[in-house]
Amino acid sequence: GYAHALETQISFLTELTRLFQKCRTSGSVVITLKKYDGRTKPTPRKGHAESFEPVDNKCLVRASDGKKKISTVVTTKEVIKFQMAYSNLLRAHMDGLKKKDKKSKGKKTKATQ
Amino acid sequence: MPYFQTWEEFARAAEKLYLTDPMKVRVVLKYRHCDGNLCIKVTDNAAVSDCLQYKTDQAQDVKKIEKLHGKLMRLMVSKETHSGSMETD
């Protein structure tokens, strides 16, 4: 149910945080996002095509550091909660890029928030 | 595999490609902290020419990339609609 889905998503996010932490000094974190129709088995060549009803409201999120692979399924019900946590996670951990300093006065002290 | 120069061009092309075939398209984010770069790729696995990529080393692009990623995620979990009635951020 809903609670279970949230739980798997939370553990996915925890594991994703670990992947980012592991890859600070070397390596890549690769995240893949794809729409998911709920299929758990490959399409049969003949017969029983009607027994599978594709769903329209799921996506599959996968992440890897080249060694460890994790994944989770997100549906319309959890997407808002998941997205908030997920986007915060990405912004917090993808912090190694160059910052543009518009008002550079040559100061080395950090600005207070 | 075309790399786009401006974010706006990339974002438009990426969304368009996704809407052409939602089930086939996959979005890949690759982050390298050690090199300080982030690459986003949107592909339908068909022609090489339909693999769109944008690579950056600028912190200001992280938010844009993350937002597009989120937008595509929301599109994926919403029932297919072909009207322009999307919820705004």
PDB file of C-alpha atoms in Angstrom:
ATOM      1  CA  GLY A   1       0.000   0.000   0.000  1.00  0.00           C
ATOM      2  CA  TYR A   2       0.863   3.658   0.311  1.00  0.00           C
ATOM      3  CA  ALA A   3       2.871   3.316   3.527  1.00  0.00           C
ATOM      4  CA  HIS A   4       4.928   0.505   2.087  1.00  0.00           C
ATOM      5  CA  ALA A   5       5.629   2.458  -1.090  1.00  0.00           C
ATOM      6  CA  LEU A   6       6.804   5.419   0.955  1.00  0.00           C
ATOM      7  CA  GLU A   7       9.037   3.171   3.018  1.00  0.00           C
ATOM      8  CA  THR A   8      10.790   1.713  -0.028  1.00  0.00           C
ATOM      9  CA  GLN A   9      11.212   5.195  -1.414  1.00  0.00           C
ATOM     10  CA  ILE A  10      12.728   6.448   1.835  1.00  0.00           C
ATOM     11  CA  SER A  11      15.233   3.589   1.851  1.00  0.00           C
ATOM     12  CA  PHE A  12      16.001   4.342  -1.798  1.00  0.00           C
ATOM     13  CA  LEU A  13      16.729   7.949  -0.885  1.00  0.00           C
ATOM     14  CA  THR A  14      18.912   6.850   2.034  1.00  0.00           C
ATOM     15  CA  GLU A  15      20.881   4.562  -0.259  1.00  0.00           C
ATOM     16  CA  LEU A  16      21.139   7.287  -2.883  1.00  0.00           C
ATOM     17  CA  THR A  17      22.623   9.611  -0.262  1.00  0.00           C
ATOM     18  CA  ARG A  18      25.215   6.929   0.486  1.00  0.00           C
ATOM     19  CA  LEU A  19      26.076   6.596  -3.200  1.00  0.00           C
ATOM     20  CA  PHE A  20      26.708  10.326  -3.433  1.00  0.00           C
ATOM     21  CA  GLN A  21      28.852  10.233  -0.314  1.00  0.00           C
ATOM     22  CA  LYS A  22      30.870   7.307  -1.615  1.00  0.00           C
ATOM     23  CA  CYS A  23      31.539   9.080  -4.908  1.00  0.00           C
ATOM     24  CA  ARG A  24      32.829  12.397  -3.542  1.00  0.00           C
ATOM     25  CA  THR A  25      36.454  11.727  -4.358  1.00  0.00           C
ATOM     26  CA  SER A  26      36.113   9.565  -7.448  1.00  0.00           C
ATOM     27  CA  GLY A  27      33.537   7.910  -9.693  1.00  0.00           C
ATOM     28  CA  SER A  28      30.103   8.847 -10.987  1.00  0.00           C
ATOM     29  CA  VAL A  29      26.586   8.602  -9.688  1.00  0.00           C
ATOM     30  CA  VAL A  30      24.216   7.697 -12.534  1.00  0.00           C
ATOM     31  CA  ILE A  31      20.484   8.119 -12.087  1.00  0.00           C
ATOM     32  CA  THR A  32      18.012   6.800 -14.641  1.00  0.00           C
ATOM     33  CA  LEU A  33      14.358   7.739 -14.859  1.00  0.00           C
ATOM     34  CA  LYS A  34      11.829   5.938 -17.016  1.00  0.00           C
ATOM     35  CA  LYS A  35       8.093   5.617 -17.296  1.00  0.00           C
ATOM     36  CA  TYR A  36       6.990   2.209 -16.077  1.00  0.00           C
ATOM     37  CA  ASP A  37       3.890   0.333 -17.150  1.00  0.00           C
ATOM     38  CA  GLY A  38       3.993  -2.114 -14.262  1.00  0.00           C
ATOM     39  CA  ARG A  39       5.146  -5.044 -16.359  1.00  0.00           C
ATOM     40  CA  THR A  40       6.947  -7.640 -14.270  1.00  0.00           C
ATOM     41  CA  LYS A  41       7.388 -10.313 -16.905  1.00  0.00           C
ATOM     42  CA  PRO A  42       8.379 -10.085 -20.550  1.00  0.00           C
ATOM     43  CA  THR A  43       5.499  -9.935 -23.039  1.00  0.00           C
ATOM     44  CA  PRO A  44       4.426 -13.455 -23.987  1.00  0.00           C
ATOM     45  CA  ARG A  45       4.604 -14.282 -27.682  1.00  0.00           C
ATOM     46  CA  LYS A  46       1.225 -15.942 -27.798  1.00  0.00           C
ATOM     47  CA  GLY A  47      -1.843 -16.176 -25.638  1.00  0.00           C
ATOM     48  CA  HIS A  48      -2.643 -14.344 -22.388  1.00  0.00           C
ATOM     49  CA  ALA A  49      -1.908 -10.911 -23.730  1.00  0.00           C
ATOM     50  CA  GLU A  50      -5.057  -9.645 -22.028  1.00  0.00           C
ATOM     51  CA  SER A  51      -4.023 -10.747 -18.538  1.00  0.00           C
ATOM     52  CA  PHE A  52      -1.588  -7.856 -18.237  1.00  0.00           C
ATOM     53  CA  GLU A  53      -3.067  -4.410 -17.828  1.00  0.00           C
ATOM     54  CA  PRO A  54      -0.493  -1.699 -18.198  1.00  0.00           C
ATOM     55  CA  VAL A  55      -0.715   1.125 -15.703  1.00  0.00           C
ATOM     56  CA  ASP A  56      -0.227   4.700 -16.688  1.00  0.00           C
ATOM     57  CA  ASN A  57       0.893   6.299 -13.472  1.00  0.00           C
ATOM     58  CA  LYS A  58       4.279   4.833 -12.537  1.00  0.00           C
ATOM     59  CA  CYS A  59       7.905   5.594 -13.113  1.00  0.00           C
ATOM     60  CA  LEU A  60      11.048   3.727 -12.283  1.00  0.00           C
ATOM     61  CA  VAL A  61      14.024   5.487 -10.724  1.00  0.00           C
ATOM     62  CA  ARG A  62      17.374   3.714 -10.713  1.00  0.00           C
ATOM     63  CA  ALA A  63      20.743   4.796  -9.365  1.00  0.00           C
ATOM     64  CA  SER A  64      24.210   3.333  -9.418  1.00  0.00           C
ATOM     65  CA  ASP A  65      27.822   4.154  -8.672  1.00  0.00           C
ATOM     66  CA  GLY A  66      28.968   1.480 -11.107  1.00  0.00           C
ATOM     67  CA  LYS A  67      29.005  -1.177  -8.410  1.00  0.00           C
ATOM     68  CA  LYS A  68      25.903  -0.865  -6.287  1.00  0.00           C
ATOM     69  CA  LYS A  69      22.521  -0.593  -7.996  1.00  0.00           C
ATOM     70  CA  ILE A  70      19.345   0.631  -6.360  1.00  0.00           C
ATOM     71  CA  SER A  71      15.876   1.339  -7.671  1.00  0.00           C
ATOM     72  CA  THR A  72      12.400   2.337  -6.660  1.00  0.00           C
ATOM     73  CA  VAL A  73       8.988   2.775  -8.246  1.00  0.00           C
ATOM     74  CA  VAL A  74       7.112   6.047  -7.818  1.00  0.00           C
ATOM     75  CA  THR A  75       3.416   6.500  -8.555  1.00  0.00           C
ATOM     76  CA  THR A  76       1.134   9.510  -8.660  1.00  0.00           C
ATOM     77  CA  LYS A  77       0.258   9.004  -4.989  1.00  0.00           C
ATOM     78  CA  GLU A  78       3.780   9.412  -3.656  1.00  0.00           C
ATOM     79  CA  VAL A  79       5.342  11.609  -6.312  1.00  0.00           C
ATOM     80  CA  ILE A  80       4.899  14.910  -4.510  1.00  0.00           C
ATOM     81  CA  LYS A  81       6.474  13.689  -1.274  1.00  0.00           C
ATOM     82  CA  PHE A  82       9.163  11.771  -3.108  1.00  0.00           C
ATOM     83  CA  GLN A  83      10.010  14.669  -5.367  1.00  0.00           C
ATOM     84  CA  MET A  84      10.497  17.083  -2.485  1.00  0.00           C
ATOM     85  CA  ALA A  85      12.924  14.821  -0.701  1.00  0.00           C
ATOM     86  CA  TYR A  86      14.571  13.771  -3.937  1.00  0.00           C
ATOM     87  CA  SER A  87      15.147  17.255  -5.302  1.00  0.00           C
ATOM     88  CA  ASN A  88      16.546  18.412  -1.942  1.00  0.00           C
ATOM     89  CA  LEU A  89      18.884  15.438  -2.002  1.00  0.00           C
ATOM     90  CA  LEU A  90      20.116  16.189  -5.522  1.00  0.00           C
ATOM     91  CA  ARG A  91      20.715  19.856  -4.805  1.00  0.00           C
ATOM     92  CA  ALA A  92      22.508  19.090  -1.562  1.00  0.00           C
ATOM     93  CA  HIS A  93      24.830  16.483  -3.042  1.00  0.00           C
ATOM     94  CA  MET A  94      25.439  17.915  -6.492  1.00  0.00           C
ATOM     95  CA  ASP A  95      27.355  20.754  -4.923  1.00  0.00           C
ATOM     96  CA  GLY A  96      30.699  20.311  -6.608  1.00  0.00           C
ATOM     97  CA  LEU A  97      30.099  22.517  -9.629  1.00  0.00           C
ATOM     98  CA  LYS A  98      31.533  25.970 -10.242  1.00  0.00           C
ATOM     99  CA  LYS A  99      29.663  28.836  -8.684  1.00  0.00           C
ATOM    100  CA  LYS A 100      29.373  32.119 -10.499  1.00  0.00           C
ATOM    101  CA  ASP A 101      30.334  34.972  -8.218  1.00  0.00           C
ATOM    102  CA  LYS A 102      28.519  38.010  -9.584  1.00  0.00           C
ATOM    103  CA  LYS A 103      29.734  40.470  -6.989  1.00  0.00           C
ATOM    104  CA  SER A 104      33.280  39.291  -6.658  1.00  0.00           C
ATOM    105  CA  LYS A 105      35.242  41.785  -4.596  1.00  0.00           C
ATOM    106  CA  GLY A 106      38.112  39.425  -4.025  1.00  0.00           C
ATOM    107  CA  LYS A 107      36.902  38.591  -0.527  1.00  0.00           C
ATOM    108  CA  LYS A 108      37.762  35.172   0.788  1.00  0.00           C
ATOM    109  CA  THR A 109      35.348  35.174   3.693  1.00  0.00           C
ATOM    110  CA  LYS A 110      32.117  33.223   3.325  1.00  0.00           C
ATOM    111  CA  ALA A 111      28.909  35.203   3.158  1.00  0.00           C
ATOM    112  CA  THR A 112      26.532  34.762   6.060  1.00  0.00           C
ATOM    113  CA  GLN A 113      23.077  33.391   5.200  1.00  0.00           C
TER     114      GLN A 113
ATOM    115  CA  MET B   1      24.700  12.534 -30.290  1.00  0.00           C
ATOM    116  CA  PRO B   2      24.008  16.254 -30.242  1.00  0.00           C
ATOM    117  CA  TYR B   3      25.137  18.245 -27.238  1.00  0.00           C
ATOM    118  CA  PHE B   4      23.129  21.416 -26.766  1.00  0.00           C
ATOM    119  CA  GLN B   5      24.694  24.786 -26.155  1.00  0.00           C
ATOM    120  CA  THR B   6      21.850  26.493 -24.374  1.00  0.00           C
ATOM    121  CA  TRP B   7      19.749  25.055 -21.619  1.00  0.00           C
ATOM    122  CA  GLU B   8      16.491  26.358 -23.068  1.00  0.00           C
ATOM    123  CA  GLU B   9      17.027  24.557 -26.376  1.00  0.00           C
ATOM    124  CA  PHE B  10      17.862  21.363 -24.598  1.00  0.00           C
ATOM    125  CA  ALA B  11      14.893  21.525 -22.210  1.00  0.00           C
ATOM    126  CA  ARG B  12      12.461  22.164 -25.066  1.00  0.00           C
ATOM    127  CA  ALA B  13      13.861  19.342 -27.178  1.00  0.00           C
ATOM    128  CA  ALA B  14      13.906  16.957 -24.219  1.00  0.00           C
ATOM    129  CA  GLU B  15      10.290  17.535 -23.314  1.00  0.00           C
ATOM    130  CA  LYS B  16       9.250  17.259 -26.943  1.00  0.00           C
ATOM    131  CA  LEU B  17      11.100  13.971 -27.331  1.00  0.00           C
ATOM    132  CA  TYR B  18       9.508  12.586 -24.197  1.00  0.00           C
ATOM    133  CA  LEU B  19       6.002  13.500 -25.328  1.00  0.00           C
ATOM    134  CA  THR B  20       6.615  11.812 -28.692  1.00  0.00           C
ATOM    135  CA  ASP B  21       6.998   8.419 -27.035  1.00  0.00           C
ATOM    136  CA  PRO B  22       6.681   8.427 -23.248  1.00  0.00           C
ATOM    137  CA  MET B  23       7.180   4.697 -22.806  1.00  0.00           C
ATOM    138  CA  LYS B  24      10.440   4.578 -24.731  1.00  0.00           C
ATOM    139  CA  VAL B  25      12.210   7.646 -23.384  1.00  0.00           C
ATOM    140  CA  ARG B  26      14.672   7.414 -20.556  1.00  0.00           C
ATOM    141  CA  VAL B  27      16.370  10.248 -18.706  1.00  0.00           C
ATOM    142  CA  VAL B  28      19.900   9.741 -17.423  1.00  0.00           C
ATOM    143  CA  LEU B  29      21.717  11.994 -14.967  1.00  0.00           C
ATOM    144  CA  LYS B  30      25.438  11.488 -14.478  1.00  0.00           C
ATOM    145  CA  TYR B  31      27.186  13.377 -11.712  1.00  0.00           C
ATOM    146  CA  ARG B  32      30.944  13.422 -11.177  1.00  0.00           C
ATOM    147  CA  HIS B  33      31.877  15.279  -8.026  1.00  0.00           C
ATOM    148  CA  CYS B  34      35.602  14.702  -8.581  1.00  0.00           C
ATOM    149  CA  ASP B  35      35.442  16.376 -12.002  1.00  0.00           C
ATOM    150  CA  GLY B  36      32.785  18.885 -11.003  1.00  0.00           C
ATOM    151  CA  ASN B  37      30.395  18.125 -13.837  1.00  0.00           C
ATOM    152  CA  LEU B  38      26.856  17.018 -14.434  1.00  0.00           C
ATOM    153  CA  CYS B  39      25.412  15.566 -17.619  1.00  0.00           C
ATOM    154  CA  ILE B  40      21.777  14.963 -18.468  1.00  0.00           C
ATOM    155  CA  LYS B  41      20.806  12.729 -21.358  1.00  0.00           C
ATOM    156  CA  VAL B  42      17.346  12.102 -22.789  1.00  0.00           C
ATOM    157  CA  THR B  43      17.006   9.277 -25.271  1.00  0.00           C
ATOM    158  CA  ASP B  44      14.387   7.026 -26.822  1.00  0.00           C
ATOM    159  CA  ASN B  45      16.994   4.403 -27.661  1.00  0.00           C
ATOM    160  CA  ALA B  46      16.064   4.649 -31.312  1.00  0.00           C
ATOM    161  CA  ALA B  47      18.244   6.723 -33.595  1.00  0.00           C
ATOM    162  CA  VAL B  48      21.522   8.107 -32.311  1.00  0.00           C
ATOM    163  CA  SER B  49      20.275  11.471 -33.459  1.00  0.00           C
ATOM    164  CA  ASP B  50      17.479  11.291 -30.883  1.00  0.00           C
ATOM    165  CA  CYS B  51      19.830  11.153 -27.949  1.00  0.00           C
ATOM    166  CA  LEU B  52      19.908  14.631 -26.459  1.00  0.00           C
ATOM    167  CA  GLN B  53      22.647  15.614 -24.050  1.00  0.00           C
ATOM    168  CA  TYR B  54      23.539  18.623 -21.972  1.00  0.00           C
ATOM    169  CA  LYS B  55      26.720  18.780 -19.951  1.00  0.00           C
ATOM    170  CA  THR B  56      27.699  21.455 -17.477  1.00  0.00           C
ATOM    171  CA  ASP B  57      30.199  22.408 -14.817  1.00  0.00           C
ATOM    172  CA  GLN B  58      28.153  25.381 -13.595  1.00  0.00           C
ATOM    173  CA  ALA B  59      26.379  25.261 -10.247  1.00  0.00           C
ATOM    174  CA  GLN B  60      23.557  27.424 -11.584  1.00  0.00           C
ATOM    175  CA  ASP B  61      22.596  24.619 -13.981  1.00  0.00           C
ATOM    176  CA  VAL B  62      22.030  22.079 -11.213  1.00  0.00           C
ATOM    177  CA  LYS B  63      18.698  23.605 -10.271  1.00  0.00           C
ATOM    178  CA  LYS B  64      17.570  23.777 -13.910  1.00  0.00           C
ATOM    179  CA  ILE B  65      18.528  20.177 -14.549  1.00  0.00           C
ATOM    180  CA  GLU B  66      16.889  18.998 -11.353  1.00  0.00           C
ATOM    181  CA  LYS B  67      13.706  20.884 -12.228  1.00  0.00           C
ATOM    182  CA  LEU B  68      13.511  19.352 -15.692  1.00  0.00           C
ATOM    183  CA  HIS B  69      14.140  15.953 -14.189  1.00  0.00           C
ATOM    184  CA  GLY B  70      11.280  16.555 -11.778  1.00  0.00           C
ATOM    185  CA  LYS B  71       9.007  17.786 -14.524  1.00  0.00           C
ATOM    186  CA  LEU B  72       9.610  14.665 -16.608  1.00  0.00           C
ATOM    187  CA  MET B  73       9.022  12.510 -13.545  1.00  0.00           C
ATOM    188  CA  ARG B  74       5.661  14.172 -12.949  1.00  0.00           C
ATOM    189  CA  LEU B  75       4.748  13.695 -16.616  1.00  0.00           C
ATOM    190  CA  MET B  76       5.583  10.025 -16.334  1.00  0.00           C
ATOM    191  CA  VAL B  77       3.272   9.414 -13.386  1.00  0.00           C
ATOM    192  CA  SER B  78       0.348  11.418 -14.662  1.00  0.00           C
ATOM    193  CA  LYS B  79      -2.201   9.893 -16.968  1.00  0.00           C
ATOM    194  CA  GLU B  80      -1.496  10.722 -20.557  1.00  0.00           C
ATOM    195  CA  THR B  81      -3.095  14.005 -21.513  1.00  0.00           C
ATOM    196  CA  HIS B  82      -2.478  15.807 -24.729  1.00  0.00           C
ATOM    197  CA  SER B  83      -3.946  19.091 -23.640  1.00  0.00           C
ATOM    198  CA  GLY B  84      -1.907  21.921 -22.196  1.00  0.00           C
ATOM    199  CA  SER B  85      -3.549  21.599 -18.785  1.00  0.00           C
ATOM    200  CA  MET B  86      -0.486  20.834 -16.677  1.00  0.00           C
ATOM    201  CA  GLU B  87      -0.228  21.924 -13.077  1.00  0.00           C
ATOM    202  CA  THR B  88       2.266  24.699 -12.693  1.00  0.00           C
ATOM    203  CA  ASP B  89       5.123  24.484 -10.197  1.00  0.00           C
TER     204      ASP B  89
END
